[in-house]
Short mmCIF file of C-alpha atoms and ligand atoms in Angstrom, two decimals:
data_model
loop_
_atom_site.label_atom_id
_atom_site.label_comp_id
_atom_site.label_asym_id
_atom_site.label_seq_id
_atom_site.Cartn_x
_atom_site.Cartn_y
_atom_site.Cartn_z
CA MET L 290 31.33 -54.58 70.46
CA GLU L 291 27.96 -55.67 71.94
CA THR L 292 26.39 -59.00 71.04
CA ASN L 293 23.20 -60.16 72.79
CA GLY L 294 23.74 -57.53 75.47
CA HIS L 295 27.29 -58.76 76.20
CA GLU L 296 30.29 -56.57 75.67
CA HIS L 297 33.05 -58.54 74.00
CA VAL L 298 36.37 -57.41 75.37
CA ILE L 299 38.37 -59.87 73.25
CA GLU L 300 37.33 -60.82 69.73
CA VAL L 301 39.26 -63.28 67.61
CA THR L 302 38.17 -64.06 64.06
CA ASP L 303 39.77 -66.67 61.79
CA LEU L 304 43.14 -66.01 63.43
CA ARG L 305 46.30 -67.54 61.92
CA ARG L 306 49.92 -67.60 62.97
CA VAL L 307 52.74 -68.88 60.80
CA TYR L 308 56.33 -69.14 62.06
CA GLY L 309 59.48 -68.41 60.07
CA GLY L 310 59.94 -71.89 58.64
CA GLY L 311 56.36 -71.82 57.32
CA PHE L 312 54.85 -73.84 60.19
CA GLU L 313 51.20 -72.87 60.78
CA ALA L 314 50.80 -72.98 64.58
CA VAL L 315 47.36 -71.29 64.66
CA ARG L 316 45.05 -72.37 61.86
CA GLY L 317 42.04 -70.10 61.72
CA ILE L 318 40.48 -69.86 65.19
CA SER L 319 37.55 -67.70 66.30
CA PHE L 320 36.23 -66.96 69.79
CA SER L 321 35.21 -64.03 71.93
CA VAL L 322 35.50 -63.20 75.61
CA ARG L 323 32.92 -61.10 77.44
CA ARG L 324 33.70 -58.41 79.98
CA GLY L 325 34.11 -59.85 83.48
CA GLU L 326 34.49 -63.44 82.30
CA ILE L 327 37.27 -65.99 82.79
CA PHE L 328 38.00 -67.76 79.50
CA ALA L 329 40.41 -70.72 79.51
CA LEU L 330 42.38 -71.95 76.51
CA LEU L 331 43.18 -75.62 77.04
CA GLY L 332 45.07 -77.91 74.76
CA THR L 333 47.61 -80.59 74.18
CA ASN L 334 51.30 -79.66 74.16
CA GLY L 335 52.06 -77.58 71.09
CA ALA L 336 48.36 -77.00 70.36
CA GLY L 337 49.00 -73.29 69.77
CA LYS L 338 47.83 -71.73 73.05
CA THR L 339 50.90 -69.57 73.70
CA SER L 340 51.10 -68.66 70.01
CA THR L 341 47.50 -67.42 70.27
CA VAL L 342 47.96 -65.54 73.54
CA GLU L 343 51.00 -63.74 72.15
CA LEU L 344 48.84 -62.46 69.27
CA LEU L 345 46.23 -61.24 71.76
CA GLU L 346 48.96 -59.48 73.72
CA GLY L 347 50.12 -57.74 70.54
CA LEU L 348 53.57 -59.35 70.68
CA ALA L 349 53.33 -60.53 67.08
CA GLN L 350 51.33 -59.85 63.92
CA PRO L 351 48.87 -62.52 62.79
CA ALA L 352 49.43 -64.16 59.42
CA GLY L 353 45.69 -63.84 58.85
CA GLY L 354 42.42 -63.05 60.57
CA ARG L 355 41.67 -60.41 63.16
CA VAL L 356 42.20 -59.72 66.86
CA ARG L 357 40.51 -56.98 68.82
CA VAL L 358 41.19 -56.31 72.49
CA LEU L 359 39.04 -53.58 74.06
CA GLY L 360 38.08 -52.66 70.50
CA HIS L 361 41.65 -52.12 69.30
CA ASP L 362 44.22 -54.05 67.31
CA PRO L 363 46.68 -54.98 70.11
CA CYS L 364 49.66 -54.97 67.74
CA THR L 365 49.21 -51.80 65.67
CA ASP L 366 47.35 -49.91 68.42
CA ARG L 367 49.58 -51.05 71.26
CA ALA L 368 49.62 -47.65 72.98
CA ALA L 369 45.84 -47.80 73.46
CA VAL L 370 45.67 -51.41 74.60
CA ARG L 371 48.81 -52.05 76.66
CA PRO L 372 48.04 -49.72 79.62
CA ARG L 373 44.67 -51.45 80.12
CA THR L 374 46.00 -55.02 80.05
CA GLY L 375 48.14 -57.12 82.39
CA VAL L 376 50.32 -59.90 81.05
CA MET L 377 51.81 -62.89 82.84
CA LEU L 378 54.07 -64.70 80.42
CA GLN L 379 55.27 -68.30 80.80
CA GLU L 380 58.82 -67.10 81.47
CA GLY L 381 59.07 -63.91 83.50
CA GLY L 382 62.82 -63.42 83.07
CA PHE L 383 63.53 -61.03 85.96
CA PRO L 384 67.00 -59.76 86.87
CA SER L 385 67.95 -62.38 89.44
CA GLU L 386 70.06 -60.12 91.68
CA LEU L 387 67.18 -57.75 92.52
CA THR L 388 64.96 -58.39 95.52
CA VAL L 389 61.24 -59.04 95.14
CA ALA L 390 60.40 -55.50 96.32
CA GLU L 391 63.01 -53.94 94.00
CA THR L 392 61.65 -55.92 91.06
CA ALA L 393 58.11 -54.78 91.80
CA ARG L 394 59.23 -51.15 92.18
CA MET L 395 61.21 -51.31 88.93
CA TRP L 396 58.19 -52.76 87.12
CA ALA L 397 55.87 -50.18 88.70
CA GLY L 398 58.08 -47.48 87.18
CA CYS L 399 57.10 -48.74 83.72
CA VAL L 400 53.35 -48.75 84.45
CA SER L 401 51.30 -45.55 84.44
CA GLY L 402 49.14 -45.23 87.58
CA ALA L 403 50.70 -48.33 89.14
CA ARG L 404 49.31 -49.71 92.39
CA PRO L 405 51.68 -49.65 95.38
CA PRO L 406 54.10 -52.59 94.88
CA ALA L 407 53.56 -53.78 98.48
CA GLU L 408 49.83 -54.07 97.75
CA VAL L 409 50.25 -56.47 94.82
CA LEU L 410 52.90 -58.50 96.67
CA ALA L 411 50.41 -58.94 99.51
CA LEU L 412 47.71 -60.00 97.04
CA VAL L 413 49.84 -62.94 95.90
CA GLY L 414 51.15 -63.77 99.38
CA LEU L 415 54.73 -62.63 98.78
CA GLU L 416 54.94 -59.81 101.34
CA ALA L 417 57.22 -61.87 103.59
CA LYS L 418 59.61 -62.36 100.65
CA ALA L 419 59.92 -58.65 99.79
CA GLY L 420 63.60 -58.57 100.80
CA THR L 421 64.53 -61.88 99.14
CA ARG L 422 66.55 -61.91 95.92
CA VAL L 423 64.66 -63.23 92.92
CA LYS L 424 67.27 -65.94 92.38
CA GLN L 425 66.47 -67.33 95.83
CA LEU L 426 62.74 -67.74 95.12
CA SER L 427 61.27 -71.14 94.41
CA GLY L 428 59.68 -71.77 91.01
CA GLY L 429 56.21 -71.33 92.49
CA GLN L 430 57.17 -68.07 94.21
CA ARG L 431 58.49 -66.74 90.89
CA ARG L 432 55.15 -67.52 89.26
CA ARG L 433 53.45 -65.55 92.03
CA LEU L 434 55.83 -62.63 91.44
CA ASP L 435 54.93 -62.84 87.73
CA LEU L 436 51.28 -62.55 88.68
CA ALA L 437 51.91 -59.64 91.07
CA LEU L 438 53.64 -57.68 88.31
CA ALA L 439 50.77 -58.35 85.89
CA LEU L 440 48.43 -56.79 88.48
CA LEU L 441 50.45 -53.60 89.02
CA GLY L 442 48.49 -51.61 86.45
CA ASP L 443 45.10 -52.73 87.85
CA PRO L 444 44.28 -54.10 84.39
CA GLU L 445 40.84 -54.41 82.80
CA VAL L 446 42.04 -57.46 80.89
CA LEU L 447 44.47 -60.01 82.30
CA PHE L 448 46.36 -62.55 80.17
CA LEU L 449 47.71 -65.45 82.22
CA ASP L 450 49.85 -68.04 80.45
CA GLU L 451 49.83 -71.15 82.67
CA PRO L 452 49.49 -69.13 85.90
CA SER L 453 49.70 -72.07 88.29
CA THR L 454 52.37 -74.20 86.65
CA GLY L 455 54.98 -75.02 89.30
CA LEU L 456 52.71 -74.09 92.22
CA ASP L 457 51.91 -76.58 94.96
CA ALA L 458 48.28 -77.45 95.66
CA GLU L 459 47.88 -74.66 98.22
CA GLY L 460 49.51 -72.06 95.95
CA ARG L 461 47.27 -73.17 93.10
CA ARG L 462 44.14 -72.79 95.22
CA ALA L 463 45.28 -69.36 96.40
CA THR L 464 45.82 -68.33 92.76
CA TRP L 465 42.35 -69.59 91.81
CA GLU L 466 40.82 -67.57 94.64
CA LEU L 467 42.69 -64.46 93.59
CA VAL L 468 41.74 -64.84 89.91
CA SER L 469 38.09 -65.48 90.86
CA ALA L 470 38.10 -62.38 93.07
CA LEU L 471 39.55 -60.31 90.20
CA ARG L 472 36.80 -61.59 87.91
CA ASP L 473 34.19 -60.75 90.54
CA GLY L 474 35.65 -57.26 90.60
CA GLY L 475 35.04 -56.95 86.83
CA THR L 476 38.43 -57.98 85.40
CA THR L 477 38.29 -60.02 82.19
CA VAL L 478 40.73 -62.93 82.31
CA LEU L 479 42.08 -65.09 79.51
CA LEU L 480 44.25 -67.93 80.75
CA THR L 481 45.97 -70.95 79.32
CA THR L 482 46.34 -74.04 81.45
CA HIS L 483 47.26 -77.70 81.41
CA TYR L 484 45.21 -78.35 84.54
CA LEU L 485 41.72 -79.51 83.66
CA GLU L 486 40.73 -79.03 87.30
CA GLU L 487 41.80 -75.40 87.01
CA ALA L 488 39.60 -74.84 83.97
CA GLU L 489 36.71 -76.70 85.61
CA ASN L 490 37.01 -74.61 88.78
CA LEU L 491 37.74 -71.22 87.30
CA ALA L 492 36.53 -70.83 83.75
CA ASP L 493 33.17 -69.40 82.81
CA ARG L 494 33.85 -70.62 79.27
CA LEU L 495 36.70 -72.48 77.64
CA ALA L 496 38.07 -73.67 74.34
CA ILE L 497 40.12 -76.83 73.82
CA MET L 498 42.77 -76.38 71.10
CA HIS L 499 44.36 -79.19 69.17
CA GLU L 500 46.92 -78.78 66.39
CA GLY L 501 46.21 -75.10 65.87
CA ARG L 502 42.42 -75.37 65.80
CA ILE L 503 39.62 -75.08 68.36
CA ALA L 504 38.25 -78.59 68.77
CA THR L 505 35.44 -77.62 71.14
CA THR L 506 34.23 -74.60 73.07
CA GLY L 507 31.52 -73.69 75.59
CA THR L 508 30.96 -73.58 79.32
CA PRO L 509 32.66 -76.44 81.24
CA ALA L 510 29.18 -78.01 81.62
CA GLU L 511 28.45 -77.75 77.88
CA VAL L 512 31.79 -79.22 76.86
CA THR L 513 31.40 -82.03 79.37
CA ALA L 514 27.78 -82.81 78.42
CA ALA L 515 28.90 -83.71 74.89
CA GLU L 516 31.03 -86.54 76.30
CA PRO L 517 29.86 -89.99 77.38
CA SER L 518 29.96 -91.28 80.94
CA ARG L 519 32.10 -94.37 81.62
CA ILE L 520 31.66 -97.70 83.36
CA SER L 521 34.59 -100.05 83.72
CA PHE L 522 34.98 -103.42 85.42
CA GLU L 523 36.89 -106.66 85.26
CA LEU L 524 35.13 -109.53 83.46
CA PRO L 525 34.27 -112.25 85.99
CA ASP L 526 36.31 -115.45 85.64
CA GLY L 527 34.96 -117.69 82.88
CA TYR L 528 32.96 -114.86 81.28
CA PHE L 529 33.51 -113.11 77.95
CA VAL L 530 32.18 -109.80 76.60
CA GLY L 531 29.65 -111.79 74.55
CA ASP L 532 28.18 -113.14 77.80
CA LEU L 533 27.12 -109.66 78.92
CA PRO L 534 23.54 -108.57 78.15
CA PRO L 535 23.18 -106.84 74.74
CA LEU L 536 25.04 -103.61 75.47
CA GLY L 537 23.06 -101.50 72.99
CA GLU L 538 19.89 -102.36 74.94
CA LEU L 539 21.51 -100.98 78.11
CA GLY L 540 22.07 -97.62 76.42
CA VAL L 541 25.78 -98.33 75.94
CA THR L 542 27.13 -96.51 72.86
CA GLY L 543 30.53 -98.20 72.67
CA HIS L 544 33.00 -100.37 74.52
CA GLU L 545 36.71 -101.04 74.76
CA THR L 546 38.51 -104.03 76.15
CA ASP L 547 41.96 -104.05 77.66
CA GLY L 548 42.75 -107.62 78.65
CA ARG L 549 40.02 -108.60 81.17
CA ILE L 550 39.01 -104.95 81.74
CA VAL L 551 35.90 -103.75 79.92
CA ARG L 552 35.12 -100.06 79.53
CA LEU L 553 31.65 -98.98 78.48
CA ARG L 554 30.59 -95.56 77.17
CA THR L 555 27.07 -94.31 77.71
CA HIS L 556 24.99 -91.14 77.71
CA GLU L 557 22.47 -92.85 80.02
CA LEU L 558 24.64 -93.71 82.98
CA GLN L 559 21.90 -94.75 85.40
CA ARG L 560 20.17 -97.03 82.88
CA SER L 561 23.42 -98.68 81.76
CA ALA L 562 24.76 -99.15 85.30
CA THR L 563 21.44 -100.52 86.56
CA GLY L 564 21.21 -103.02 83.68
CA LEU L 565 24.77 -104.20 84.20
CA LEU L 566 24.38 -104.59 87.99
CA MET L 567 21.08 -106.45 87.59
CA TRP L 568 22.78 -108.83 85.17
CA ALA L 569 25.65 -109.37 87.65
CA ALA L 570 23.20 -110.00 90.50
CA GLN L 571 21.22 -112.51 88.47
CA ALA L 572 24.39 -114.27 87.30
CA ARG L 573 25.68 -114.19 90.92
CA VAL L 574 29.02 -112.75 89.85
CA GLU L 575 31.08 -109.97 91.33
CA LEU L 576 32.21 -107.12 89.05
CA ARG L 577 35.67 -106.52 90.48
CA ARG L 578 37.34 -103.10 89.95
CA LEU L 579 33.93 -101.61 89.15
CA ASP L 580 34.23 -97.89 88.40
CA VAL L 581 31.24 -95.74 87.38
CA ARG L 582 31.94 -92.14 86.47
CA SER L 583 30.07 -89.24 84.93
CA ALA L 584 31.44 -87.43 81.91
CA SER L 585 34.17 -84.97 82.83
CA LEU L 586 36.26 -82.32 81.21
CA GLU L 587 39.10 -84.82 81.36
CA GLU L 588 37.09 -87.20 79.14
CA ALA L 589 36.47 -84.38 76.65
CA PHE L 590 40.14 -83.52 76.66
CA LEU L 591 41.33 -87.11 76.24
CA GLN L 592 38.86 -87.66 73.45
CA ILE L 593 40.30 -84.69 71.57
CA ALA L 594 43.87 -85.71 72.31
CA LYS L 595 43.20 -89.38 71.60
CA ASP L 596 45.59 -89.53 68.70
CA ALA L 597 48.41 -88.30 70.95
CA PRO L 598 51.19 -90.87 71.45
CA ALA L 599 50.38 -91.59 75.13
CA GLN L 600 46.88 -92.67 74.22
CA GLN L 601 48.03 -94.78 71.29
CA ALA L 602 50.38 -96.56 73.64
CA MET L 603 47.41 -97.85 75.65
CA GLY L 604 46.70 -100.22 72.74
CA MET L 605 42.95 -100.55 73.29
CA THR L 606 40.51 -102.11 70.91
CA THR L 607 37.36 -100.08 70.34
CA LYS L 608 33.85 -101.00 69.26
CA GLU L 609 31.09 -98.50 68.50
CA TYR L 610 27.36 -99.18 68.60
CA ALA L 611 24.81 -97.39 66.48
CA ALA L 612 23.11 -94.89 68.80
N1 ATP W 760 59.31 -69.52 67.35
C1 ATP W 760 58.80 -70.61 66.82
N2 ATP W 760 59.21 -71.06 65.61
C2 ATP W 760 58.68 -72.16 65.03
N3 ATP W 760 57.72 -72.92 65.60
C3 ATP W 760 57.27 -72.54 66.82
C4 ATP W 760 57.78 -71.38 67.49
N4 ATP W 760 57.13 -71.24 68.67
C5 ATP W 760 56.27 -72.27 68.74
N5 ATP W 760 56.35 -73.04 67.63
C6 ATP W 760 55.56 -74.25 67.34
O1 ATP W 760 54.18 -73.87 67.28
C7 ATP W 760 53.37 -74.89 67.86
C8 ATP W 760 52.50 -74.28 68.95
O2 ATP W 760 53.34 -73.87 70.01
P1 ATP W 760 52.73 -73.15 71.30
O3 ATP W 760 53.88 -72.81 72.19
O4 ATP W 760 51.84 -72.05 70.87
O5 ATP W 760 51.85 -74.33 71.91
P2 ATP W 760 51.18 -74.45 73.34
O6 ATP W 760 49.79 -74.90 73.09
O7 ATP W 760 51.34 -73.19 74.10
O8 ATP W 760 52.03 -75.62 73.96
P3 ATP W 760 52.43 -75.98 75.46
O9 ATP W 760 51.19 -76.47 76.11
O10 ATP W 760 53.42 -77.08 75.25
O11 ATP W 760 53.00 -74.75 76.10
C9 ATP W 760 54.32 -75.97 68.36
O12 ATP W 760 54.36 -77.00 67.39
C10 ATP W 760 55.66 -75.26 68.44
O13 ATP W 760 56.72 -76.16 68.20
#
């Protein structure tokens, strides 16, 4: 379907997934992915990312709502969709006695018009491991084999469930480069990830899921822009928060204290930082552990996940100012 001149390769409308015991893992989500775009689904543990991706892959029927991939229902019209998509699941589950090359050849036998197995192994940097048994691969090498197999059919749409989990920094970068190159070649990619840096580097657009719903969506810049920047510092000896200049007048929209550490939130970082530093200069005090940082995807993520146990454990007090 075309909207505003963009062809939507994946369309999800009010999608729901309910498991056997009645647990609703996906609670009415909607988004679309354009042709040639990388779309990242981010979220807290158990947010419903894998449950969603499995519906897009046609591995299960939704309890409600609608999924279209390349214009088809991926579950009931699997024969039309499957040959045009590549899937990298979280757990590949290969026969461990086969070598890498044998695994790729076996998989190629199940894919119509498969690319030469050696070609996809080279793409993911596994050509030197062609003769190695799968059971002797490291976790990261297995992930790369997973990715190679997903590429065998030269798919138009690629689903990647946590593609770089278990990879070292170099392997992760290599995967990002490969996925970017695939996108540049016209492949549409939907990926799930726990790495905010991955989404920031790779995704054209993203959605952050929390408890089965989409909490926010947009380009990384749009999602980030909605979040405040942060300034933190240690209160100088003998000073209290009340001794600081009126924070609202510095453009500060809220603050938290954690012992002697003060954290300020602001949408006007330069104005707030300047006001604070001028105050410190005039008072002739040093702001130890001073940290000034622009809004980031991490902030957006933590804000959404703020009721998660790890955040509660930080035990901060919070004050909000009227904007
Ligand atoms: N087969 C199942 N039966 C019942 N509940 C399930 C099943 N699979 C997943 N769930 C539950 O559905 C919720 C969403 O799980 P899902 O695996 O989709 O989350 P996720 O966002 O991919 O998480 P993670 O980041 O930890 O991989 C979780 O609460 C999970 O316990």
